[in-house]
């Protein structure tokens, strides 16, 4: 029997769709659509496992069950009822619309959308399974529904907790960057494991940890569980075992890297070390309590990738000119380095003392931020006889 092919949707941070698209293509799947904040692709049951375990920049992996136009609750009911729910949810499955959002649409009340769709699903399941009662005593099948310009897209959520929850960050700093966003920002740069990486405002260590995991080819989801692990009707349990095995076999523990994280707060540095240990990369990163004024490195062609303070609070805002001036001075002293800075602070270029070569608008949650890219020169090609090529 041919393997069932699903249309899968992977949401991501606005502005980072191209990074996620590349990741999905590298995993070997066919892209069907790229839209604001999401990438859709085709895949079988194994693709659901692999996407959840291997994708670094996706927020979750959804199975699209149906899509239709609805401008009244009656239409919403009838169209939801047409979806063959029995192909996705077993007779005893627990199901509910966990989240509904609506933009520029006639139907906009999340609670009404949720209850009407639930009723329609119950009706469909009762008819399909020839029963008067749907027991809902089995495994959970949560749904996520989005309505945009009256087009309703209905999906099953295979991930459960958002994929940024890798399972390693037990301790966080004041304004942490999410793991998925950090990975995407690293993947936007030409950094690789042969180049130095320093985060002078490392907080709880997210940039250095994600970089170390990329360098060692560690799958971000290898240490956590997923909602769809219990969906035996759709994904055989051996499928999950096989992909977790693949993830563990791919890890390159012998990779040599120079990744460093600094922060002025000693307690935060202890948290970062602890998080790195939990992620399995503790031996790959050098964390140090050090203010930005002491930022230096003897080698050339390194990378600064960092998320400095934005000055969310008024009293912090006053310190920002001095802080970004200091960062600019230390960066200028790093011969031939590149710097990548994500911040909501708009005067970065003014105080860092140079114009960014590239600037990208990225939404960090609801906050508009910019990713300033100050490019250094490329290192000279290494000679092949040394066994290394750049």
mmCIF file of C-alpha atoms in Angstrom:
data_model
loop_
_atom_site.group_PDB
_atom_site.id
_atom_site.type_symbol
_atom_site.label_atom_id
_atom_site.label_comp_id
_atom_site.label_asym_id
_atom_site.label_seq_id
_atom_site.Cartn_x
_atom_site.Cartn_y
_atom_site.Cartn_z
ATOM 1 C CA UNK A 1 0.000 0.000 0.000
ATOM 2 C CA UNK A 2 1.360 3.438 -0.902
ATOM 3 C CA UNK A 3 2.486 5.577 2.019
ATOM 4 C CA UNK A 4 -0.026 8.349 2.820
ATOM 5 C CA UNK A 5 1.319 11.779 1.855
ATOM 6 C CA UNK A 6 0.288 14.737 4.000
ATOM 7 C CA UNK A 7 0.482 18.440 3.376
ATOM 8 C CA UNK A 8 2.542 19.705 6.317
ATOM 9 C CA UNK A 9 2.740 23.322 7.472
ATOM 10 C CA UNK A 10 5.698 24.636 9.466
ATOM 11 C CA UNK A 11 5.148 28.093 11.018
ATOM 12 C CA UNK A 12 8.243 30.229 11.672
ATOM 13 C CA UNK A 13 9.256 33.774 12.660
ATOM 14 C CA UNK A 14 8.132 36.424 10.128
ATOM 15 C CA UNK A 15 11.059 37.272 7.892
ATOM 16 C CA UNK A 16 12.822 33.925 8.244
ATOM 17 C CA UNK A 17 10.793 31.815 5.791
ATOM 18 C CA UNK A 18 13.768 31.424 3.397
ATOM 19 C CA UNK A 19 15.914 29.860 6.141
ATOM 20 C CA UNK A 20 13.190 27.324 7.009
ATOM 21 C CA UNK A 21 12.556 26.576 3.319
ATOM 22 C CA UNK A 22 16.236 25.710 2.871
ATOM 23 C CA UNK A 23 16.145 23.444 5.939
ATOM 24 C CA UNK A 24 13.111 21.549 4.602
ATOM 25 C CA UNK A 25 14.708 21.121 1.156
ATOM 26 C CA UNK A 26 17.899 19.831 2.838
ATOM 27 C CA UNK A 27 15.780 17.221 4.662
ATOM 28 C CA UNK A 28 14.619 16.113 1.219
ATOM 29 C CA UNK A 29 10.990 17.281 1.082
ATOM 30 C CA UNK A 30 9.077 19.099 -1.639
ATOM 31 C CA UNK A 31 7.912 22.630 -0.833
ATOM 32 C CA UNK A 32 4.391 23.463 -1.958
ATOM 33 C CA UNK A 33 4.049 27.047 -0.663
ATOM 34 C CA UNK A 34 5.950 29.780 1.147
ATOM 35 C CA UNK A 35 3.792 32.423 2.839
ATOM 36 C CA UNK A 36 4.349 35.032 5.551
ATOM 37 C CA UNK A 37 5.411 33.175 8.673
ATOM 38 C CA UNK A 38 5.011 29.639 7.307
ATOM 39 C CA UNK A 39 6.315 27.094 4.820
ATOM 40 C CA UNK A 40 4.153 24.217 3.494
ATOM 41 C CA UNK A 41 5.602 20.962 2.179
ATOM 42 C CA UNK A 42 4.612 17.389 1.336
ATOM 43 C CA UNK A 43 5.695 14.435 3.439
ATOM 44 C CA UNK A 44 4.761 10.997 4.742
ATOM 45 C CA UNK A 45 4.520 9.767 8.348
ATOM 46 C CA UNK A 46 8.311 9.638 8.631
ATOM 47 C CA UNK A 47 8.504 13.270 7.442
ATOM 48 C CA UNK A 48 6.375 14.295 10.441
ATOM 49 C CA UNK A 49 8.933 12.655 12.769
ATOM 50 C CA UNK A 50 11.957 14.043 10.906
ATOM 51 C CA UNK A 51 10.559 17.584 10.642
ATOM 52 C CA UNK A 52 9.847 17.697 14.385
ATOM 53 C CA UNK A 53 13.229 16.302 15.381
ATOM 54 C CA UNK A 54 15.532 17.963 12.812
ATOM 55 C CA UNK A 55 14.088 21.391 11.906
ATOM 56 C CA UNK A 56 15.908 24.126 13.848
ATOM 57 C CA UNK A 57 13.841 27.126 12.747
ATOM 58 C CA UNK A 58 10.221 25.855 12.646
ATOM 59 C CA UNK A 59 7.903 26.679 15.550
ATOM 60 C CA UNK A 60 5.828 23.516 15.117
ATOM 61 C CA UNK A 61 4.787 20.932 12.495
ATOM 62 C CA UNK A 62 1.106 20.850 11.516
ATOM 63 C CA UNK A 63 -0.811 18.346 9.374
ATOM 64 C CA UNK A 64 -3.274 20.174 7.154
ATOM 65 C CA UNK A 65 -6.654 18.446 7.368
ATOM 66 C CA UNK A 66 -8.577 20.882 5.188
ATOM 67 C CA UNK A 67 -9.053 24.401 3.888
ATOM 68 C CA UNK A 68 -12.233 26.185 2.816
ATOM 69 C CA UNK A 69 -13.995 29.558 2.643
ATOM 70 C CA UNK A 70 -16.518 30.435 5.355
ATOM 71 C CA UNK A 71 -18.256 33.750 6.065
ATOM 72 C CA UNK A 72 -20.991 32.409 8.382
ATOM 73 C CA UNK A 73 -21.011 29.976 11.299
ATOM 74 C CA UNK A 74 -23.361 27.701 9.320
ATOM 75 C CA UNK A 75 -20.771 27.501 6.511
ATOM 76 C CA UNK A 76 -18.034 26.874 9.078
ATOM 77 C CA UNK A 77 -20.070 23.994 10.544
ATOM 78 C CA UNK A 78 -20.913 22.368 7.187
ATOM 79 C CA UNK A 79 -17.399 22.710 5.733
ATOM 80 C CA UNK A 80 -15.739 21.378 8.894
ATOM 81 C CA UNK A 81 -18.135 18.413 8.795
ATOM 82 C CA UNK A 82 -17.016 17.584 5.213
ATOM 83 C CA UNK A 83 -13.410 16.958 6.328
ATOM 84 C CA UNK A 84 -12.820 13.166 6.640
ATOM 85 C CA UNK A 85 -11.912 13.296 10.338
ATOM 86 C CA UNK A 86 -12.057 9.514 10.620
ATOM 87 C CA UNK A 87 -8.895 9.388 8.479
ATOM 88 C CA UNK A 88 -7.025 11.365 11.139
ATOM 89 C CA UNK A 89 -8.654 10.648 14.491
ATOM 90 C CA UNK A 90 -9.487 7.172 15.872
ATOM 91 C CA UNK A 91 -12.911 6.358 17.331
ATOM 92 C CA UNK A 92 -11.778 7.023 20.933
ATOM 93 C CA UNK A 93 -9.513 10.009 20.131
ATOM 94 C CA UNK A 94 -9.737 13.202 22.207
ATOM 95 C CA UNK A 95 -9.977 16.234 19.941
ATOM 96 C CA UNK A 96 -10.553 19.958 20.347
ATOM 97 C CA UNK A 97 -9.620 23.233 18.675
ATOM 98 C CA UNK A 98 -6.753 24.300 20.917
ATOM 99 C CA UNK A 99 -6.171 27.604 19.162
ATOM 100 C CA UNK A 100 -8.157 29.642 16.631
ATOM 101 C CA UNK A 101 -7.032 32.952 15.203
ATOM 102 C CA UNK A 102 -8.729 35.182 12.681
ATOM 103 C CA UNK A 103 -7.382 38.073 10.600
ATOM 104 C CA UNK A 104 -9.400 40.246 8.175
ATOM 105 C CA UNK A 105 -12.342 37.790 8.270
ATOM 106 C CA UNK A 106 -16.096 37.836 8.940
ATOM 107 C CA UNK A 107 -15.742 35.138 11.612
ATOM 108 C CA UNK A 108 -13.567 36.412 14.412
ATOM 109 C CA UNK A 109 -14.721 35.074 17.810
ATOM 110 C CA UNK A 110 -12.196 32.339 18.783
ATOM 111 C CA UNK A 111 -14.516 30.715 21.360
ATOM 112 C CA UNK A 112 -17.425 30.484 18.866
ATOM 113 C CA UNK A 113 -15.139 29.130 16.132
ATOM 114 C CA UNK A 114 -13.817 26.518 18.574
ATOM 115 C CA UNK A 115 -17.221 25.304 19.796
ATOM 116 C CA UNK A 116 -18.887 25.219 16.346
ATOM 117 C CA UNK A 117 -16.011 23.285 14.788
ATOM 118 C CA UNK A 118 -15.987 20.826 17.689
ATOM 119 C CA UNK A 119 -19.732 20.152 17.190
ATOM 120 C CA UNK A 120 -19.211 19.605 13.454
ATOM 121 C CA UNK A 121 -16.365 17.159 14.102
ATOM 122 C CA UNK A 122 -18.449 15.192 16.614
ATOM 123 C CA UNK A 123 -21.280 14.924 14.053
ATOM 124 C CA UNK A 124 -18.880 13.677 11.365
ATOM 125 C CA UNK A 125 -17.230 11.145 13.689
ATOM 126 C CA UNK A 126 -20.579 9.787 14.952
ATOM 127 C CA UNK A 127 -21.683 9.154 11.346
ATOM 128 C CA UNK A 128 -18.334 7.698 10.273
ATOM 129 C CA UNK A 129 -17.997 5.364 13.260
ATOM 130 C CA UNK A 130 -21.750 4.508 13.438
ATOM 131 C CA UNK A 131 -22.031 5.393 17.101
ATOM 132 C CA UNK A 132 -24.255 7.642 19.201
ATOM 133 C CA UNK A 133 -21.405 8.664 21.493
ATOM 134 C CA UNK A 134 -17.778 9.629 20.869
ATOM 135 C CA UNK A 135 -16.025 8.518 24.079
ATOM 136 C CA UNK A 136 -12.860 10.675 23.732
ATOM 137 C CA UNK A 137 -11.076 8.340 26.150
ATOM 138 C CA UNK A 138 -7.974 7.797 23.982
ATOM 139 C CA UNK A 139 -5.005 9.837 22.810
ATOM 140 C CA UNK A 140 -5.144 13.616 22.225
ATOM 141 C CA UNK A 141 -5.429 15.234 18.780
ATOM 142 C CA UNK A 142 -5.335 19.028 19.287
ATOM 143 C CA UNK A 143 -6.229 21.279 16.346
ATOM 144 C CA UNK A 144 -5.044 24.720 15.337
ATOM 145 C CA UNK A 145 -7.244 26.831 13.073
ATOM 146 C CA UNK A 146 -6.348 30.021 11.255
ATOM 147 C CA UNK A 147 -8.767 32.185 9.290
ATOM 148 C CA UNK A 148 -7.280 34.738 6.912
ATOM 149 C CA UNK A 149 -9.513 36.778 4.582
ATOM 150 C CA UNK A 150 -12.346 34.243 5.183
ATOM 151 C CA UNK A 151 -10.195 31.226 4.210
ATOM 152 C CA UNK A 152 -10.176 28.680 7.033
ATOM 153 C CA UNK A 153 -7.132 26.400 7.352
ATOM 154 C CA UNK A 154 -7.583 23.475 9.733
ATOM 155 C CA UNK A 155 -4.558 21.590 11.050
ATOM 156 C CA UNK A 156 -3.647 18.884 13.552
ATOM 157 C CA UNK A 157 -0.743 19.896 15.785
ATOM 158 C CA UNK A 158 1.891 17.132 15.775
ATOM 159 C CA UNK A 159 4.403 18.967 17.983
ATOM 160 C CA UNK A 160 2.629 19.742 21.251
ATOM 161 C CA UNK A 161 4.980 22.176 22.976
ATOM 162 C CA UNK A 162 6.446 24.699 20.536
ATOM 163 C CA UNK A 163 9.642 23.410 18.898
ATOM 164 C CA UNK A 164 11.728 26.204 20.451
ATOM 165 C CA UNK A 165 11.436 24.171 23.653
ATOM 166 C CA UNK A 166 14.432 21.942 23.021
ATOM 167 C CA UNK A 167 14.515 20.746 26.609
ATOM 168 C CA UNK A 168 17.864 22.293 27.540
ATOM 169 C CA UNK A 169 16.960 25.777 28.753
ATOM 170 C CA UNK A 170 16.013 25.361 32.378
ATOM 171 C CA UNK A 171 17.351 28.798 33.310
ATOM 172 C CA UNK A 172 16.766 31.927 31.247
ATOM 173 C CA UNK A 173 18.086 35.475 31.376
ATOM 174 C CA UNK A 174 15.833 38.560 31.488
ATOM 175 C CA UNK A 175 15.193 38.931 27.754
ATOM 176 C CA UNK A 176 16.071 35.596 26.196
ATOM 177 C CA UNK A 177 15.987 35.037 22.479
ATOM 178 C CA UNK A 178 14.110 31.865 21.501
ATOM 179 C CA UNK A 179 16.104 28.859 20.363
ATOM 180 C CA UNK A 180 14.380 28.752 16.943
ATOM 181 C CA UNK A 181 15.090 32.439 16.301
ATOM 182 C CA UNK A 182 18.725 32.097 17.441
ATOM 183 C CA UNK A 183 19.259 29.113 15.114
ATOM 184 C CA UNK A 184 17.698 30.984 12.171
ATOM 185 C CA UNK A 185 19.869 34.062 12.752
ATOM 186 C CA UNK A 186 23.027 31.909 12.859
ATOM 187 C CA UNK A 187 21.957 30.126 9.659
ATOM 188 C CA UNK A 188 21.540 33.539 7.968
ATOM 189 C CA UNK A 189 25.279 34.153 8.403
ATOM 190 C CA UNK A 190 28.185 32.462 6.573
ATOM 191 C CA UNK A 191 29.478 31.112 9.933
ATOM 192 C CA UNK A 192 30.602 27.474 10.008
ATOM 193 C CA UNK A 193 32.358 25.295 12.570
ATOM 194 C CA UNK A 194 35.831 26.292 11.271
ATOM 195 C CA UNK A 195 35.231 29.951 12.190
ATOM 196 C CA UNK A 196 35.323 31.601 15.628
ATOM 197 C CA UNK A 197 32.007 32.674 17.143
ATOM 198 C CA UNK A 198 31.677 35.022 20.123
ATOM 199 C CA UNK A 199 28.486 36.301 21.765
ATOM 200 C CA UNK A 200 29.477 39.216 24.077
ATOM 201 C CA UNK A 201 25.931 39.428 25.571
ATOM 202 C CA UNK A 202 25.284 35.693 25.765
ATOM 203 C CA UNK A 203 22.677 35.721 28.561
ATOM 204 C CA UNK A 204 21.573 32.140 29.203
ATOM 205 C CA UNK A 205 23.693 30.939 26.276
ATOM 206 C CA UNK A 206 21.202 30.440 23.446
ATOM 207 C CA UNK A 207 23.383 31.643 20.525
ATOM 208 C CA UNK A 208 26.512 29.672 21.561
ATOM 209 C CA UNK A 209 24.464 26.546 22.352
ATOM 210 C CA UNK A 210 22.540 26.609 19.054
ATOM 211 C CA UNK A 211 25.817 27.218 17.150
ATOM 212 C CA UNK A 212 27.484 24.259 18.886
ATOM 213 C CA UNK A 213 24.492 22.036 18.066
ATOM 214 C CA UNK A 214 24.677 23.125 14.395
ATOM 215 C CA UNK A 215 28.435 22.430 14.329
ATOM 216 C CA UNK A 216 28.012 18.940 15.797
ATOM 217 C CA UNK A 217 24.911 18.180 13.649
ATOM 218 C CA UNK A 218 22.847 17.632 16.791
ATOM 219 C CA UNK A 219 19.133 17.469 16.040
ATOM 220 C CA UNK A 220 17.355 20.103 18.160
ATOM 221 C CA UNK A 221 14.439 17.798 18.993
ATOM 222 C CA UNK A 222 16.383 14.715 19.966
ATOM 223 C CA UNK A 223 15.874 15.208 23.724
ATOM 224 C CA UNK A 224 12.148 15.943 23.858
ATOM 225 C CA UNK A 225 8.803 14.337 23.144
ATOM 226 C CA UNK A 226 6.093 15.284 20.633
ATOM 227 C CA UNK A 227 2.287 15.182 20.596
ATOM 228 C CA UNK A 228 2.149 12.816 17.605
ATOM 229 C CA UNK A 229 4.290 10.120 19.256
ATOM 230 C CA UNK A 230 1.019 8.600 20.517
ATOM 231 C CA UNK A 231 -0.773 8.768 17.144
ATOM 232 C CA UNK A 232 -0.357 5.082 16.297
ATOM 233 C CA UNK A 233 -3.147 5.299 13.699
ATOM 234 C CA UNK A 234 -1.065 7.757 11.622
ATOM 235 C CA UNK A 235 2.582 7.125 12.587
ATOM 236 C CA UNK A 236 3.937 3.673 13.515
ATOM 237 C CA UNK A 237 5.942 3.847 16.749
ATOM 238 C CA UNK A 238 8.973 2.301 14.984
ATOM 239 C CA UNK A 239 9.036 5.389 12.772
ATOM 240 C CA UNK A 240 9.839 7.570 15.797
ATOM 241 C CA UNK A 241 12.499 5.105 17.035
ATOM 242 C CA UNK A 242 14.108 5.074 13.607
ATOM 243 C CA UNK A 243 14.320 8.878 13.389
ATOM 244 C CA UNK A 244 15.595 9.280 16.978
ATOM 245 C CA UNK A 245 18.274 6.679 16.083
ATOM 246 C CA UNK A 246 19.134 8.648 12.934
ATOM 247 C CA UNK A 247 19.457 11.819 15.041
ATOM 248 C CA UNK A 248 21.834 10.142 17.495
ATOM 249 C CA UNK A 249 23.944 8.535 14.749
ATOM 250 C CA UNK A 250 24.425 11.877 12.985
ATOM 251 C CA UNK A 251 26.067 13.616 15.969
ATOM 252 C CA UNK A 252 29.708 14.467 15.302
ATOM 253 C CA UNK A 253 31.295 14.480 18.761
ATOM 254 C CA UNK A 254 34.810 14.987 17.416
ATOM 255 C CA UNK A 255 34.130 18.380 15.836
ATOM 256 C CA UNK A 256 36.562 21.111 16.970
ATOM 257 C CA UNK A 257 35.115 24.576 17.475
ATOM 258 C CA UNK A 258 35.954 27.950 19.025
ATOM 259 C CA UNK A 259 32.627 29.200 20.428
ATOM 260 C CA UNK A 260 32.587 31.677 23.310
ATOM 261 C CA UNK A 261 29.911 33.383 25.370
ATOM 262 C CA UNK A 262 30.503 36.376 27.632
ATOM 263 C CA UNK A 263 28.210 38.181 30.014
ATOM 264 C CA UNK A 264 28.872 40.736 32.764
ATOM 265 C CA UNK A 265 26.562 38.805 35.137
ATOM 266 C CA UNK A 266 28.282 35.838 36.812
ATOM 267 C CA UNK A 267 25.015 34.196 37.826
ATOM 268 C CA UNK A 268 23.788 34.280 34.221
ATOM 269 C CA UNK A 269 27.071 32.697 33.058
ATOM 270 C CA UNK A 270 26.521 29.831 35.532
ATOM 271 C CA UNK A 271 23.018 29.359 34.082
ATOM 272 C CA UNK A 272 24.449 29.352 30.529
ATOM 273 C CA UNK A 273 26.996 26.642 31.482
ATOM 274 C CA UNK A 274 24.233 24.561 33.028
ATOM 275 C CA UNK A 275 22.038 24.931 29.916
ATOM 276 C CA UNK A 276 24.975 23.953 27.648
ATOM 277 C CA UNK A 277 25.572 20.810 29.730
ATOM 278 C CA UNK A 278 21.885 19.867 29.413
ATOM 279 C CA UNK A 279 22.097 20.399 25.629
ATOM 280 C CA UNK A 280 25.123 18.071 25.452
ATOM 281 C CA UNK A 281 27.519 20.795 24.242
ATOM 282 C CA UNK A 282 29.082 21.895 27.538
ATOM 283 C CA UNK A 283 32.582 20.880 26.389
ATOM 284 C CA UNK A 284 32.270 22.823 23.120
ATOM 285 C CA UNK A 285 31.679 26.327 24.526
ATOM 286 C CA UNK A 286 33.847 28.601 26.650
ATOM 287 C CA UNK A 287 31.646 30.791 28.879
ATOM 288 C CA UNK A 288 33.205 33.646 30.808
ATOM 289 C CA UNK A 289 32.049 36.492 33.047
ATOM 290 C CA UNK A 290 33.331 39.476 31.102
ATOM 291 C CA UNK A 291 31.880 42.924 30.289
ATOM 292 C CA UNK A 292 31.677 44.077 26.673
ATOM 293 C CA UNK A 293 34.507 46.570 27.382
ATOM 294 C CA UNK A 294 36.856 43.564 27.635
ATOM 295 C CA UNK A 295 35.791 41.972 24.362
ATOM 296 C CA UNK A 296 38.868 40.886 22.396
ATOM 297 C CA UNK A 297 40.267 37.894 20.504
ATOM 298 C CA UNK A 298 43.763 37.301 19.063
ATOM 299 C CA UNK A 299 42.566 35.553 15.898
ATOM 300 C CA UNK A 300 41.150 36.993 12.678
ATOM 301 C CA UNK A 301 37.988 36.382 10.625
ATOM 302 C CA UNK A 302 35.710 35.638 13.576
ATOM 303 C CA UNK A 303 32.005 36.319 14.060
ATOM 304 C CA UNK A 304 30.119 38.281 16.689
ATOM 305 C CA UNK A 305 26.498 37.118 16.793
ATOM 306 C CA UNK A 306 24.581 38.745 19.593
ATOM 307 C CA UNK A 307 21.334 40.052 21.085
ATOM 308 C CA UNK A 308 22.367 43.109 23.164
ATOM 309 C CA UNK A 309 20.009 44.896 25.589
ATOM 310 C CA UNK A 310 17.266 46.911 23.831
ATOM 311 C CA UNK A 311 16.402 49.174 26.743
ATOM 312 C CA UNK A 312 12.862 47.950 27.323
ATOM 313 C CA UNK A 313 12.798 49.858 30.588
ATOM 314 C CA UNK A 314 13.395 53.617 30.635
ATOM 315 C CA UNK A 315 16.317 53.550 33.074
ATOM 316 C CA UNK A 316 18.103 50.991 30.858
ATOM 317 C CA UNK A 317 17.538 53.101 27.731
ATOM 318 C CA UNK A 318 19.826 55.807 29.090
ATOM 319 C CA UNK A 319 22.731 53.349 29.142
ATOM 320 C CA UNK A 320 22.322 52.230 25.535
ATOM 321 C CA UNK A 321 24.402 54.892 23.721
ATOM 322 C CA UNK A 322 27.435 54.077 25.919
ATOM 323 C CA UNK A 323 26.866 50.317 25.558
ATOM 324 C CA UNK A 324 26.579 50.340 21.744
ATOM 325 C CA UNK A 325 29.511 52.773 21.460
ATOM 326 C CA UNK A 326 31.612 50.323 23.477
ATOM 327 C CA UNK A 327 30.454 47.407 21.328
ATOM 328 C CA UNK A 328 31.369 49.399 18.189
ATOM 329 C CA UNK A 329 34.837 50.218 19.529
ATOM 330 C CA UNK A 330 35.588 46.619 20.528
ATOM 331 C CA UNK A 331 34.284 45.355 17.173
ATOM 332 C CA UNK A 332 36.460 47.878 15.283
ATOM 333 C CA UNK A 333 39.486 46.517 17.156
ATOM 334 C CA UNK A 334 38.721 42.950 16.017
ATOM 335 C CA UNK A 335 40.638 42.842 12.770
ATOM 336 C CA UNK A 336 38.624 41.414 9.852
ATOM 337 C CA UNK A 337 35.700 40.175 11.977
ATOM 338 C CA UNK A 338 31.977 40.230 11.055
ATOM 339 C CA UNK A 339 29.211 41.270 13.452
ATOM 340 C CA UNK A 340 25.532 40.303 13.438
ATOM 341 C CA UNK A 341 23.370 42.181 15.918
ATOM 342 C CA UNK A 342 19.638 41.682 16.553
ATOM 343 C CA UNK A 343 18.016 44.529 18.455
ATOM 344 C CA UNK A 344 14.928 46.726 18.691
ATOM 345 C CA UNK A 345 17.179 49.751 19.352
ATOM 346 C CA UNK A 346 17.112 52.060 16.335
ATOM 347 C CA UNK A 347 20.370 53.996 16.855
ATOM 348 C CA UNK A 348 22.714 51.020 16.550
ATOM 349 C CA UNK A 349 24.611 52.281 13.490
ATOM 350 C CA UNK A 350 25.002 55.766 14.957
ATOM 351 C CA UNK A 351 26.661 54.525 18.134
ATOM 352 C CA UNK A 352 28.546 51.570 16.652
ATOM 353 C CA UNK A 353 30.158 54.064 14.313
ATOM 354 C CA UNK A 354 29.466 52.392 10.983
ATOM 355 C CA UNK A 355 26.631 51.598 8.621
ATOM 356 C CA UNK A 356 25.475 47.980 8.408
ATOM 357 C CA UNK A 357 26.107 46.214 5.092
ATOM 358 C CA UNK A 358 22.678 44.611 5.382
ATOM 359 C CA UNK A 359 19.703 45.128 7.615
ATOM 360 C CA UNK A 360 16.762 42.806 7.945
ATOM 361 C CA UNK A 361 13.439 43.394 9.720
ATOM 362 C CA UNK A 362 12.475 40.413 11.869
ATOM 363 C CA UNK A 363 9.556 40.031 14.271
ATOM 364 C CA UNK A 364 10.661 38.608 17.610
ATOM 365 C CA UNK A 365 7.197 37.611 18.806
ATOM 366 C CA UNK A 366 5.214 40.827 18.443
ATOM 367 C CA UNK A 367 8.307 43.024 18.736
ATOM 368 C CA UNK A 368 9.781 44.524 15.603
ATOM 369 C CA UNK A 369 13.552 44.079 15.617
ATOM 370 C CA UNK A 370 16.354 44.579 13.094
ATOM 371 C CA UNK A 371 19.187 42.218 12.274
ATOM 372 C CA UNK A 372 22.182 44.437 11.517
ATOM 373 C CA UNK A 373 24.859 42.681 9.475
ATOM 374 C CA UNK A 374 28.367 44.191 9.474
ATOM 375 C CA UNK A 375 30.413 42.062 7.083
ATOM 376 C CA UNK A 376 34.129 41.503 7.437
ATOM 377 C CA UNK A 377 36.371 40.282 4.595
ATOM 378 C CA UNK A 378 36.345 36.599 3.643
ATOM 379 C CA UNK A 379 39.320 34.622 4.915
ATOM 380 C CA UNK A 380 41.830 33.491 2.268
ATOM 381 C CA UNK A 381 41.205 30.012 0.858
ATOM 382 C CA UNK A 382 43.005 27.327 2.808
ATOM 383 C CA UNK A 383 45.381 25.127 0.896
ATOM 384 C CA UNK A 384 43.904 21.753 0.017
ATOM 385 C CA UNK A 385 47.079 19.901 0.896
ATOM 386 C CA UNK A 386 46.464 20.834 4.546
ATOM 387 C CA UNK A 387 43.359 18.711 4.281
ATOM 388 C CA UNK A 388 41.173 21.750 4.856
ATOM 389 C CA UNK A 389 39.376 23.939 2.392
ATOM 390 C CA UNK A 390 37.436 26.986 3.412
#
